[in-house]
PDB file of C-alpha atoms in Angstrom:
ATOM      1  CA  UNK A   1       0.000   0.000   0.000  1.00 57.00           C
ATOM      2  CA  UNK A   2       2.450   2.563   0.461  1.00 58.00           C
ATOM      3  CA  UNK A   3       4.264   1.634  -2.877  1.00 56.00           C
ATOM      4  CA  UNK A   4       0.858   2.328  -4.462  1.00 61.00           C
ATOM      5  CA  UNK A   5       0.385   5.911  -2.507  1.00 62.00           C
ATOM      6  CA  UNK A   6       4.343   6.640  -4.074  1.00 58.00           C
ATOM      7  CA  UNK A   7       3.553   6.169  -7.282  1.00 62.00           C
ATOM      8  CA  UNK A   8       0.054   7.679  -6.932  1.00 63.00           C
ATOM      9  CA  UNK A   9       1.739  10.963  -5.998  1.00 59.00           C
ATOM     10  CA  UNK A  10       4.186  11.059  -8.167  1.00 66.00           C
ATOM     11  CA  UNK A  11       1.694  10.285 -11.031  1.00 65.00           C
ATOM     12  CA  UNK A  12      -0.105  13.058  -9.534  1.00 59.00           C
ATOM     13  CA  UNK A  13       2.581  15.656  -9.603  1.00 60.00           C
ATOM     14  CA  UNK A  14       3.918  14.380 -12.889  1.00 56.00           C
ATOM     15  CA  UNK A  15       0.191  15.672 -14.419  1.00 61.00           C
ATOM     16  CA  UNK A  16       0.702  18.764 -12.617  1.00 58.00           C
ATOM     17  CA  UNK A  17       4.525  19.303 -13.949  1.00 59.00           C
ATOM     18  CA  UNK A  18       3.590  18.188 -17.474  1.00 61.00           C
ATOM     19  CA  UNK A  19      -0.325  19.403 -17.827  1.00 64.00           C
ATOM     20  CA  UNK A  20      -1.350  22.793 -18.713  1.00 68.00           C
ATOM     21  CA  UNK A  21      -3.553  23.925 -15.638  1.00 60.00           C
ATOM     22  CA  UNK A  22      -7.199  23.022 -15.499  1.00 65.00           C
ATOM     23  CA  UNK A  23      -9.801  25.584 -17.149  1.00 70.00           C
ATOM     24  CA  UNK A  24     -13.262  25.608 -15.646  1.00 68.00           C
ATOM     25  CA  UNK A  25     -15.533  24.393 -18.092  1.00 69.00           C
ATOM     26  CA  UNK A  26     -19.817  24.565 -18.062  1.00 77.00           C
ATOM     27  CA  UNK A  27     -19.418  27.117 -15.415  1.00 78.00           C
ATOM     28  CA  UNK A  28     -22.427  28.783 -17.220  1.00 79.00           C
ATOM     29  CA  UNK A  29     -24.508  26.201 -17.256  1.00 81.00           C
ATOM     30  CA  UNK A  30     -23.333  25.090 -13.631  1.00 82.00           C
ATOM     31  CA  UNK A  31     -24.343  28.285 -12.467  1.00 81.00           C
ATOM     32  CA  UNK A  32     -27.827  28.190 -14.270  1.00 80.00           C
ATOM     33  CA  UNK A  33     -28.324  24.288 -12.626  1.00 81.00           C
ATOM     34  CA  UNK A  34     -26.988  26.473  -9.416  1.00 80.00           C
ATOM     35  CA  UNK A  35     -23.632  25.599  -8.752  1.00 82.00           C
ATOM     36  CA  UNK A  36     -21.068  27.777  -8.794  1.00 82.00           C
ATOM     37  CA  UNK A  37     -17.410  26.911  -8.856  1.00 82.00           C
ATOM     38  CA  UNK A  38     -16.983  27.820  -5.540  1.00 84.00           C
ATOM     39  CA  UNK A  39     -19.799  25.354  -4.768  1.00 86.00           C
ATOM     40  CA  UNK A  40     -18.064  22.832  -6.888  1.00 85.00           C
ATOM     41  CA  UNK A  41     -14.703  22.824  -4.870  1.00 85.00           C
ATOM     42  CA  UNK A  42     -16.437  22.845  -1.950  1.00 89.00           C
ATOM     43  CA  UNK A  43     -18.152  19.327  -2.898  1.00 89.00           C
ATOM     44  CA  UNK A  44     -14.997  18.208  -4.241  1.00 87.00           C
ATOM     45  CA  UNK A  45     -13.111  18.857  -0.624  1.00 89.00           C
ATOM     46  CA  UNK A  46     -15.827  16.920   0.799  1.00 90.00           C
ATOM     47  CA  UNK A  47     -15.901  13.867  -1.609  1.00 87.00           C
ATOM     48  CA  UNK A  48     -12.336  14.027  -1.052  1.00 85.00           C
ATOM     49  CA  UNK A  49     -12.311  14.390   2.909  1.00 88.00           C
ATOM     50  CA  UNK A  50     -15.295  11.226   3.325  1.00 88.00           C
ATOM     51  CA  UNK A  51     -14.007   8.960   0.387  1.00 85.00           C
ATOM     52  CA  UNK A  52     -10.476   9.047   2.088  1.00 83.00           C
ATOM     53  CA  UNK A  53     -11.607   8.362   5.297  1.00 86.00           C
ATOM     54  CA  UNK A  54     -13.948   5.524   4.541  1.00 86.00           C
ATOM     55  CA  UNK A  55     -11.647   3.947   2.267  1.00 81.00           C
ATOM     56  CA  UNK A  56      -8.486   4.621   5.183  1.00 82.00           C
ATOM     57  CA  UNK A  57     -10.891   2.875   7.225  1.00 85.00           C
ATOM     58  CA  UNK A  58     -11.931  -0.140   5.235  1.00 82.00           C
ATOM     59  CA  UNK A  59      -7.935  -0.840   4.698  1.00 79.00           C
ATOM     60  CA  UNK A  60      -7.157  -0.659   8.063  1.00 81.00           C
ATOM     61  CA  UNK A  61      -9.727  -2.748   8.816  1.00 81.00           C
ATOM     62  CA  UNK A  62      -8.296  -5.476   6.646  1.00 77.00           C
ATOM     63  CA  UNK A  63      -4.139  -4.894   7.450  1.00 75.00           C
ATOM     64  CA  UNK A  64      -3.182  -1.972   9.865  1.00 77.00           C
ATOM     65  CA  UNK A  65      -3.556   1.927  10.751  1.00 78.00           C
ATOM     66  CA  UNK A  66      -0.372   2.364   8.611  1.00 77.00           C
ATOM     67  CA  UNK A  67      -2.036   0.802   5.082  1.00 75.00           C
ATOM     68  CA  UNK A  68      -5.167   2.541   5.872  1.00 75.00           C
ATOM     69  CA  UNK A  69      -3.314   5.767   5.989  1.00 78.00           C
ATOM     70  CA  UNK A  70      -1.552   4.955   2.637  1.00 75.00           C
ATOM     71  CA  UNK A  71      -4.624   4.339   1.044  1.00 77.00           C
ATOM     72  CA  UNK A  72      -6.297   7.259   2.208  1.00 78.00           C
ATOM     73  CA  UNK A  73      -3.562   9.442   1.291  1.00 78.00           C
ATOM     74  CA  UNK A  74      -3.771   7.722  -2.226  1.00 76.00           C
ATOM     75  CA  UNK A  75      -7.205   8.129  -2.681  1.00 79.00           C
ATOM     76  CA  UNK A  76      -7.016  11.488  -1.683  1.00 79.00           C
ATOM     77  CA  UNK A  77      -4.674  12.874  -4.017  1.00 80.00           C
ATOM     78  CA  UNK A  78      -7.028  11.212  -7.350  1.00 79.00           C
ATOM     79  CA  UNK A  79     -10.710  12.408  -5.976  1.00 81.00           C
ATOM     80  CA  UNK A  80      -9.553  16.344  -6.564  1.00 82.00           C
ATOM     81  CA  UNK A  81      -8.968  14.942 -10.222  1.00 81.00           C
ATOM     82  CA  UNK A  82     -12.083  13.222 -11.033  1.00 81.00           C
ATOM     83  CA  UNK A  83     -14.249  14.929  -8.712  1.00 83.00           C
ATOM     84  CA  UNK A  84     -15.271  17.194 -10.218  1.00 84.00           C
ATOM     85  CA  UNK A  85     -15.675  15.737 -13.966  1.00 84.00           C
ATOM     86  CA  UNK A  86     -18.079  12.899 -11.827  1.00 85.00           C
ATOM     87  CA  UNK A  87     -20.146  15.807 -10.059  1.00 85.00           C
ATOM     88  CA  UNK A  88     -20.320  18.210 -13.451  1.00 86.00           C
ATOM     89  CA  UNK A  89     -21.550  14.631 -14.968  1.00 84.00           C
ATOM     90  CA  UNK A  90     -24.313  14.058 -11.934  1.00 84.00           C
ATOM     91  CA  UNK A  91     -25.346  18.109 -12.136  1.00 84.00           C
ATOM     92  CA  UNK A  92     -25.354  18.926 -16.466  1.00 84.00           C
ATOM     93  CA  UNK A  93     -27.703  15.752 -16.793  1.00 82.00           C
ATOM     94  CA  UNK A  94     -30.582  16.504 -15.600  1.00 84.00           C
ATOM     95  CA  UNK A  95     -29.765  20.606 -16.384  1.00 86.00           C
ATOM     96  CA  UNK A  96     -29.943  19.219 -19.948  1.00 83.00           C
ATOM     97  CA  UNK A  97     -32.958  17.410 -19.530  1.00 82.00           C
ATOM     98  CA  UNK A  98     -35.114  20.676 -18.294  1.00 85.00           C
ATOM     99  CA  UNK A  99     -32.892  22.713 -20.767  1.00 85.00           C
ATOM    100  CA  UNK A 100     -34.205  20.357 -23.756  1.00 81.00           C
ATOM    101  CA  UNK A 101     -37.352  20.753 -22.275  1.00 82.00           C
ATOM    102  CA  UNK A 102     -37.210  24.758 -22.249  1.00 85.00           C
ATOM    103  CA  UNK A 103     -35.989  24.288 -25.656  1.00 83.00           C
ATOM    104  CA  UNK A 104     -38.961  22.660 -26.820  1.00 80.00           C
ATOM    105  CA  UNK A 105     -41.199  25.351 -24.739  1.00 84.00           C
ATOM    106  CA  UNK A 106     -39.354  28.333 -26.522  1.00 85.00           C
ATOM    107  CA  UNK A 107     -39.746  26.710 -30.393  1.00 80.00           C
ATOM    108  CA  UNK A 108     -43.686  26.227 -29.596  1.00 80.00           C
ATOM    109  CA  UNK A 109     -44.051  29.912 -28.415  1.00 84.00           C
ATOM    110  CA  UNK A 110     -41.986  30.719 -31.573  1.00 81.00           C
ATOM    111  CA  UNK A 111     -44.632  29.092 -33.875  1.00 79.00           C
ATOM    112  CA  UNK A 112     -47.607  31.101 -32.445  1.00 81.00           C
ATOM    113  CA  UNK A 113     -45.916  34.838 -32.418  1.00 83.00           C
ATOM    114  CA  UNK A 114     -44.981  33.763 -36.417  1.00 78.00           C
ATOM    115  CA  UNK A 115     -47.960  32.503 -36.933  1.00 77.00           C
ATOM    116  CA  UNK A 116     -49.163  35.925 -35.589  1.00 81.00           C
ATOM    117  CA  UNK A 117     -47.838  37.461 -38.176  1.00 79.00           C
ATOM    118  CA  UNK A 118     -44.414  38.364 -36.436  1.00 80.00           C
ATOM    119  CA  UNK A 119     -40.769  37.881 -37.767  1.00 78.00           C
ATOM    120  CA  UNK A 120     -38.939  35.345 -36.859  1.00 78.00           C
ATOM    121  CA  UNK A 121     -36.401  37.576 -35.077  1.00 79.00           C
ATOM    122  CA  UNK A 122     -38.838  39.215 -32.666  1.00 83.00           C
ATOM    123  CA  UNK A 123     -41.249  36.123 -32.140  1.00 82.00           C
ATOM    124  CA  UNK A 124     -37.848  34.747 -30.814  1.00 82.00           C
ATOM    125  CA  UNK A 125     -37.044  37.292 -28.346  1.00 86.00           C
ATOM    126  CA  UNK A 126     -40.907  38.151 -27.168  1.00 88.00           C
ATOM    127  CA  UNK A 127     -40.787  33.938 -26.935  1.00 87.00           C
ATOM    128  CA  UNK A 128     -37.784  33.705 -24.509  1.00 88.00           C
ATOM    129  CA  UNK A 129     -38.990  36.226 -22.119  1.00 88.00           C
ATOM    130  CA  UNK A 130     -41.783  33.946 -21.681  1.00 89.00           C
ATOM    131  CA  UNK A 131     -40.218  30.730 -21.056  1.00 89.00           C
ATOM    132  CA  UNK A 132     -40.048  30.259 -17.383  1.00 85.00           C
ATOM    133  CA  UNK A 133     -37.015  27.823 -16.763  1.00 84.00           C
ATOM    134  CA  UNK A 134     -33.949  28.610 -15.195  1.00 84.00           C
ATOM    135  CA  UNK A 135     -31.981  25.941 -17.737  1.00 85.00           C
ATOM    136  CA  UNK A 136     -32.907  28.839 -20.162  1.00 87.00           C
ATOM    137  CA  UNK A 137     -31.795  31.445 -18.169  1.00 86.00           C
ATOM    138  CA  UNK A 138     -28.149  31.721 -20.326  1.00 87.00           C
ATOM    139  CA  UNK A 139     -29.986  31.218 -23.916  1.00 87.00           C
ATOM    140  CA  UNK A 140     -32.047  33.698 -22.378  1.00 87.00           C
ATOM    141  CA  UNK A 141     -29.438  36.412 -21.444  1.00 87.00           C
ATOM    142  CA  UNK A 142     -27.425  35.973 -25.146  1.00 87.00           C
ATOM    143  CA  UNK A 143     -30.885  36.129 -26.876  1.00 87.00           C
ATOM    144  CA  UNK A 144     -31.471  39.754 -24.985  1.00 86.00           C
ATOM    145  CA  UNK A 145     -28.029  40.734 -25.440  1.00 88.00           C
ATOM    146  CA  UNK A 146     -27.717  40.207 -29.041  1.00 85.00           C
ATOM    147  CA  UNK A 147     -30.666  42.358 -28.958  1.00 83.00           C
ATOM    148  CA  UNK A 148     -29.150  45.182 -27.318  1.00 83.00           C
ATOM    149  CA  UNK A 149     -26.424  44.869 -30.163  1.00 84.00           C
ATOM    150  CA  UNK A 150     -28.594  45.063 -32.765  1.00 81.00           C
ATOM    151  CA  UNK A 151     -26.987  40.586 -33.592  1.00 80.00           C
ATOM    152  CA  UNK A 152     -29.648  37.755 -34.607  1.00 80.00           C
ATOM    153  CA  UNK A 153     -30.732  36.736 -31.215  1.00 83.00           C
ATOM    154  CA  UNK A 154     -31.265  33.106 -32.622  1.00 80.00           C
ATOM    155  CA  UNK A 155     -27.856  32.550 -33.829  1.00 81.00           C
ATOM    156  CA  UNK A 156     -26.881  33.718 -30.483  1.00 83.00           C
ATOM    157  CA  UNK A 157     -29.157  31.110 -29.021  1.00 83.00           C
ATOM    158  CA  UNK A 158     -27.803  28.249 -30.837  1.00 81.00           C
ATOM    159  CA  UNK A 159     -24.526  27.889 -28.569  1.00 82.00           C
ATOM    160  CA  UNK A 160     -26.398  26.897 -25.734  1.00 83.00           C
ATOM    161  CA  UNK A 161     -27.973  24.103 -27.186  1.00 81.00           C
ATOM    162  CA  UNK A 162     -24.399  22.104 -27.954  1.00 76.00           C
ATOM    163  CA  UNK A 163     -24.862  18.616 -27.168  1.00 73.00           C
ATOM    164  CA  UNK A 164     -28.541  18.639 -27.215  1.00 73.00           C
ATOM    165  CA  UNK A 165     -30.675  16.576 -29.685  1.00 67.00           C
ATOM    166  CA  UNK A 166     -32.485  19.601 -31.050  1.00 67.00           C
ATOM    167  CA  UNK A 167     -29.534  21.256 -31.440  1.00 70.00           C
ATOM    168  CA  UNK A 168     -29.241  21.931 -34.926  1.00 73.00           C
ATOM    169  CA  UNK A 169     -32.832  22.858 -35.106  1.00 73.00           C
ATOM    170  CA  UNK A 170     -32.215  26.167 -33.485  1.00 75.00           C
ATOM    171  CA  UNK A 171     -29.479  26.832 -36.538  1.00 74.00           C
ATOM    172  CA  UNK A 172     -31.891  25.707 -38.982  1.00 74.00           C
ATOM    173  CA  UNK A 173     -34.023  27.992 -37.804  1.00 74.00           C
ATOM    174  CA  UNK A 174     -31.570  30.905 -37.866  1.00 72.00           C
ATOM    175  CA  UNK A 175     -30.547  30.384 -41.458  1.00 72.00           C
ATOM    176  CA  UNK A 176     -34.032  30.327 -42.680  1.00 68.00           C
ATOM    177  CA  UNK A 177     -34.635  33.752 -40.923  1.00 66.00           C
ATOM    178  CA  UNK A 178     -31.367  34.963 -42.784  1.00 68.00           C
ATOM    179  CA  UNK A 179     -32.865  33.555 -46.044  1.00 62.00           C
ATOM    180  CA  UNK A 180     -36.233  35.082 -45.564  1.00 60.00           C
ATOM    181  CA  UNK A 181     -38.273  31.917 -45.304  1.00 54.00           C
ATOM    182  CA  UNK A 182     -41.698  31.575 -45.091  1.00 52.00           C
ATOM    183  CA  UNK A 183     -41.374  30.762 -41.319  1.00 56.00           C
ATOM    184  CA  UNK A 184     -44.996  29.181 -40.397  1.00 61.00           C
ATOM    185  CA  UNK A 185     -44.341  25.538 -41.160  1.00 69.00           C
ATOM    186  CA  UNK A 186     -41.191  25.627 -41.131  1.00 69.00           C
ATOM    187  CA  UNK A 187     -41.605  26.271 -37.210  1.00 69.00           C
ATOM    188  CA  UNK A 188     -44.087  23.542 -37.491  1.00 69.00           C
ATOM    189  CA  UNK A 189     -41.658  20.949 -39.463  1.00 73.00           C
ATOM    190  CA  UNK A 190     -39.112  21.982 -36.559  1.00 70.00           C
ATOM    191  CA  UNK A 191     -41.028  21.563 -33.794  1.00 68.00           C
ATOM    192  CA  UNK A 192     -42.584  18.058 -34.801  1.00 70.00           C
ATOM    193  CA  UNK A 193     -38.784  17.098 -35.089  1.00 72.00           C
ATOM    194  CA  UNK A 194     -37.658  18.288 -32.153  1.00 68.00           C
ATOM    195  CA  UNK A 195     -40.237  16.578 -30.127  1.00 66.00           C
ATOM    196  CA  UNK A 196     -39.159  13.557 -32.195  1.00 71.00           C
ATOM    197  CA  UNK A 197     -35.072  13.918 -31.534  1.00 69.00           C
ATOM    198  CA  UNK A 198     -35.431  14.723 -27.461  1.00 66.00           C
ATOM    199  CA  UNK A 199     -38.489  12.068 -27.238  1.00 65.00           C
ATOM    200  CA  UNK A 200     -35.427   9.767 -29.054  1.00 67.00           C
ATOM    201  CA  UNK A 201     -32.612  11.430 -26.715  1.00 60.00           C
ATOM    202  CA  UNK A 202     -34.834  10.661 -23.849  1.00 58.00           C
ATOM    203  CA  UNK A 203     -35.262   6.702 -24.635  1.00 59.00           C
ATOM    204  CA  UNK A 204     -31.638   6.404 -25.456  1.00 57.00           C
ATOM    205  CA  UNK A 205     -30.819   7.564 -21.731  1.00 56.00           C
ATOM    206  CA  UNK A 206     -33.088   5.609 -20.525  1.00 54.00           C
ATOM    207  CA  UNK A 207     -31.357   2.697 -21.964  1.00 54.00           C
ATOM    208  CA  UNK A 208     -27.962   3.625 -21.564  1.00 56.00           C
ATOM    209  CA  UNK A 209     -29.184   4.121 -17.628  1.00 51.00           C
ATOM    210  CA  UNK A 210     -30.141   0.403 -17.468  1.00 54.00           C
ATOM    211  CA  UNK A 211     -27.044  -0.403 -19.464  1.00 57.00           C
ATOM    212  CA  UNK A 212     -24.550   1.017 -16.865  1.00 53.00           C
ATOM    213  CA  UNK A 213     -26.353  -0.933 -13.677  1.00 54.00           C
ATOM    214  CA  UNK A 214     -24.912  -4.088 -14.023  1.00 60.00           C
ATOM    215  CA  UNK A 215     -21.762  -2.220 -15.460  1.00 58.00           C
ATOM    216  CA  UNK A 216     -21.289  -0.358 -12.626  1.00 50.00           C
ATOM    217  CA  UNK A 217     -22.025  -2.969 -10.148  1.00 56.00           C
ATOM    218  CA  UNK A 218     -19.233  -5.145 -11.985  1.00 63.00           C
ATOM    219  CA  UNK A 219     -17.025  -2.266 -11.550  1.00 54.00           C
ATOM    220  CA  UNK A 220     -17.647  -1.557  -8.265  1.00 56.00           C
ATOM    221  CA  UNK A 221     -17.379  -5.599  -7.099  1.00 62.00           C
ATOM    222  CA  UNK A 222     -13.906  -5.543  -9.163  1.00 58.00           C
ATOM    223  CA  UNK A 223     -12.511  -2.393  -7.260  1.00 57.00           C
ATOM    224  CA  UNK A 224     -13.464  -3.618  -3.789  1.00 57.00           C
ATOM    225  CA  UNK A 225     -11.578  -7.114  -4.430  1.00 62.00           C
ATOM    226  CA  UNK A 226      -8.786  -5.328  -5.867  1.00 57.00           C
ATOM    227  CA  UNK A 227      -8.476  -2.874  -2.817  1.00 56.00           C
ATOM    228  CA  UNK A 228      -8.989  -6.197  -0.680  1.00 58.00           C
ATOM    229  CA  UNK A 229      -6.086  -8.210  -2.247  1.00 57.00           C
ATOM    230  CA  UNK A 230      -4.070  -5.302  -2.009  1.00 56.00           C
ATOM    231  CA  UNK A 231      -4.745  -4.349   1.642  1.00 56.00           C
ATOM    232  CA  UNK A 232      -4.219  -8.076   2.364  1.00 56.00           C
ATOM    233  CA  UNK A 233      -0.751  -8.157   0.468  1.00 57.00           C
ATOM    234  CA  UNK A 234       0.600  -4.880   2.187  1.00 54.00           C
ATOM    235  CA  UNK A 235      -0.570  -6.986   5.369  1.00 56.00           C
ATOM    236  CA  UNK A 236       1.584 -10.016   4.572  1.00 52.00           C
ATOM    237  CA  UNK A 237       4.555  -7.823   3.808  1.00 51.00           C
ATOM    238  CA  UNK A 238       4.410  -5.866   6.973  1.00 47.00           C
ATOM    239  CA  UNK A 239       4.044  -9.463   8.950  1.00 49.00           C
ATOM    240  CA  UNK A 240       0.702  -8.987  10.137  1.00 46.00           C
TER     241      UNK A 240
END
């Protein structure tokens, strides 16, 4: 065990030596879910803090107070590291969920302001200041500020949609503004496929969530008999 905390740290200061520092990434849509980075270190100190103790304390109670240490110090010095990519995971999922969601909300209230007889352009911005969802909050704040700019508000939109299944829709939609298109069913067209892509996104999830059960518990079984065997080898060395 104390082989494996040496060459954890010196894996660990090896990234920092050779690694250009960490940028925070998502932090807008972190702080939309409400998380803000200060939030997000302060979750990672904890994770780091209770998954070093418990696992300290499993080891030790296989071996002795010195292995336990090593592996806590081990395990501590990894958790700052994938921490946070694990809790940005746990948070952006189901932000994207209620952001596909607004998404959805905002394209409908599009369709009836065109089909008002307004343009494109302003049916989009009188449409986002009606969509009450804080996952739309940043879409939201670049639609009002390309506004204030005199910019097209939807191809200002279309950023915060990246990843989503409906994402392209919004820059559909923004080209056929630029092109002058009759707008009416197109909305319509767009609409009935984005309820089609996130109703597809959504079932794909789904699956992938009952996928990853049995993964995970394989994982998980594998990792605990690893840290076992290990714990009972540093045991053996040290003569207990």
């Amino acid at each position: 065990m104390m082989w494996a905390t040496v060459v954890s740290g010196t894996a660990a200061a090896l990234r920092l030596a050779l690694t250009p520092a960490p940028r925070p990434v998502h932090t807008v849509e972190l702080s939309a879910a409400g998380w803000s980075p200060a939030a997000l270190r302060r979750i990672t100190a904890a994770l780091t803090v209770v998954l070093g103790v418990a696992v300290g304390a499993a080891v030790a109670a296989f071996t002795t107070a010195n292995s336990g240490g090593f592996a806590a110090v081990a395990v501590s010095v990894w958790v700052p590291v994938f921490g946070p990519v694990l809790v940005r995971g746990a948070v952006l999922s189901p932000f994207r969920v209620r952001r596909d969601a607004a998404l959805l909300d905002w394209l409908r209230r599009i369709r009836l302001y065109v089909a008002a007889g307004r343009p494109i352009n302003n049916a989009a911005v009188e449409a986002a200041e009606r969509v009450v969802s804080s996952a739309f909050a940043p879409a939201a704040a670049s639609i009002n500020l390309a506004l204030s700019a005199g910019s097209d508000p939807l191809t200002a939109a279309a950023p915060h949609f990246a990843g989503s299944s409906a994402e392209t829709l919004v820059a559909t939609l923004a080209e056929a503004e630029k092109g002058g298109a009759a707008a009416a069913d197109l909305i319509d067209r767009l609409v009935t496929q984005a309820v089609n892509a996130l109703e597809d996104g959504r079932r794909v999830r789904i699956e992938d969530v009952g996928r990853s059960i049995p993964t995970a518990a394989t994982l998980i079984s594998v990792v605990a008999s690893v840290v076992v065997v290990v714990a009972l080898l540093a045991g053996v060395q040290l003569g207990v």
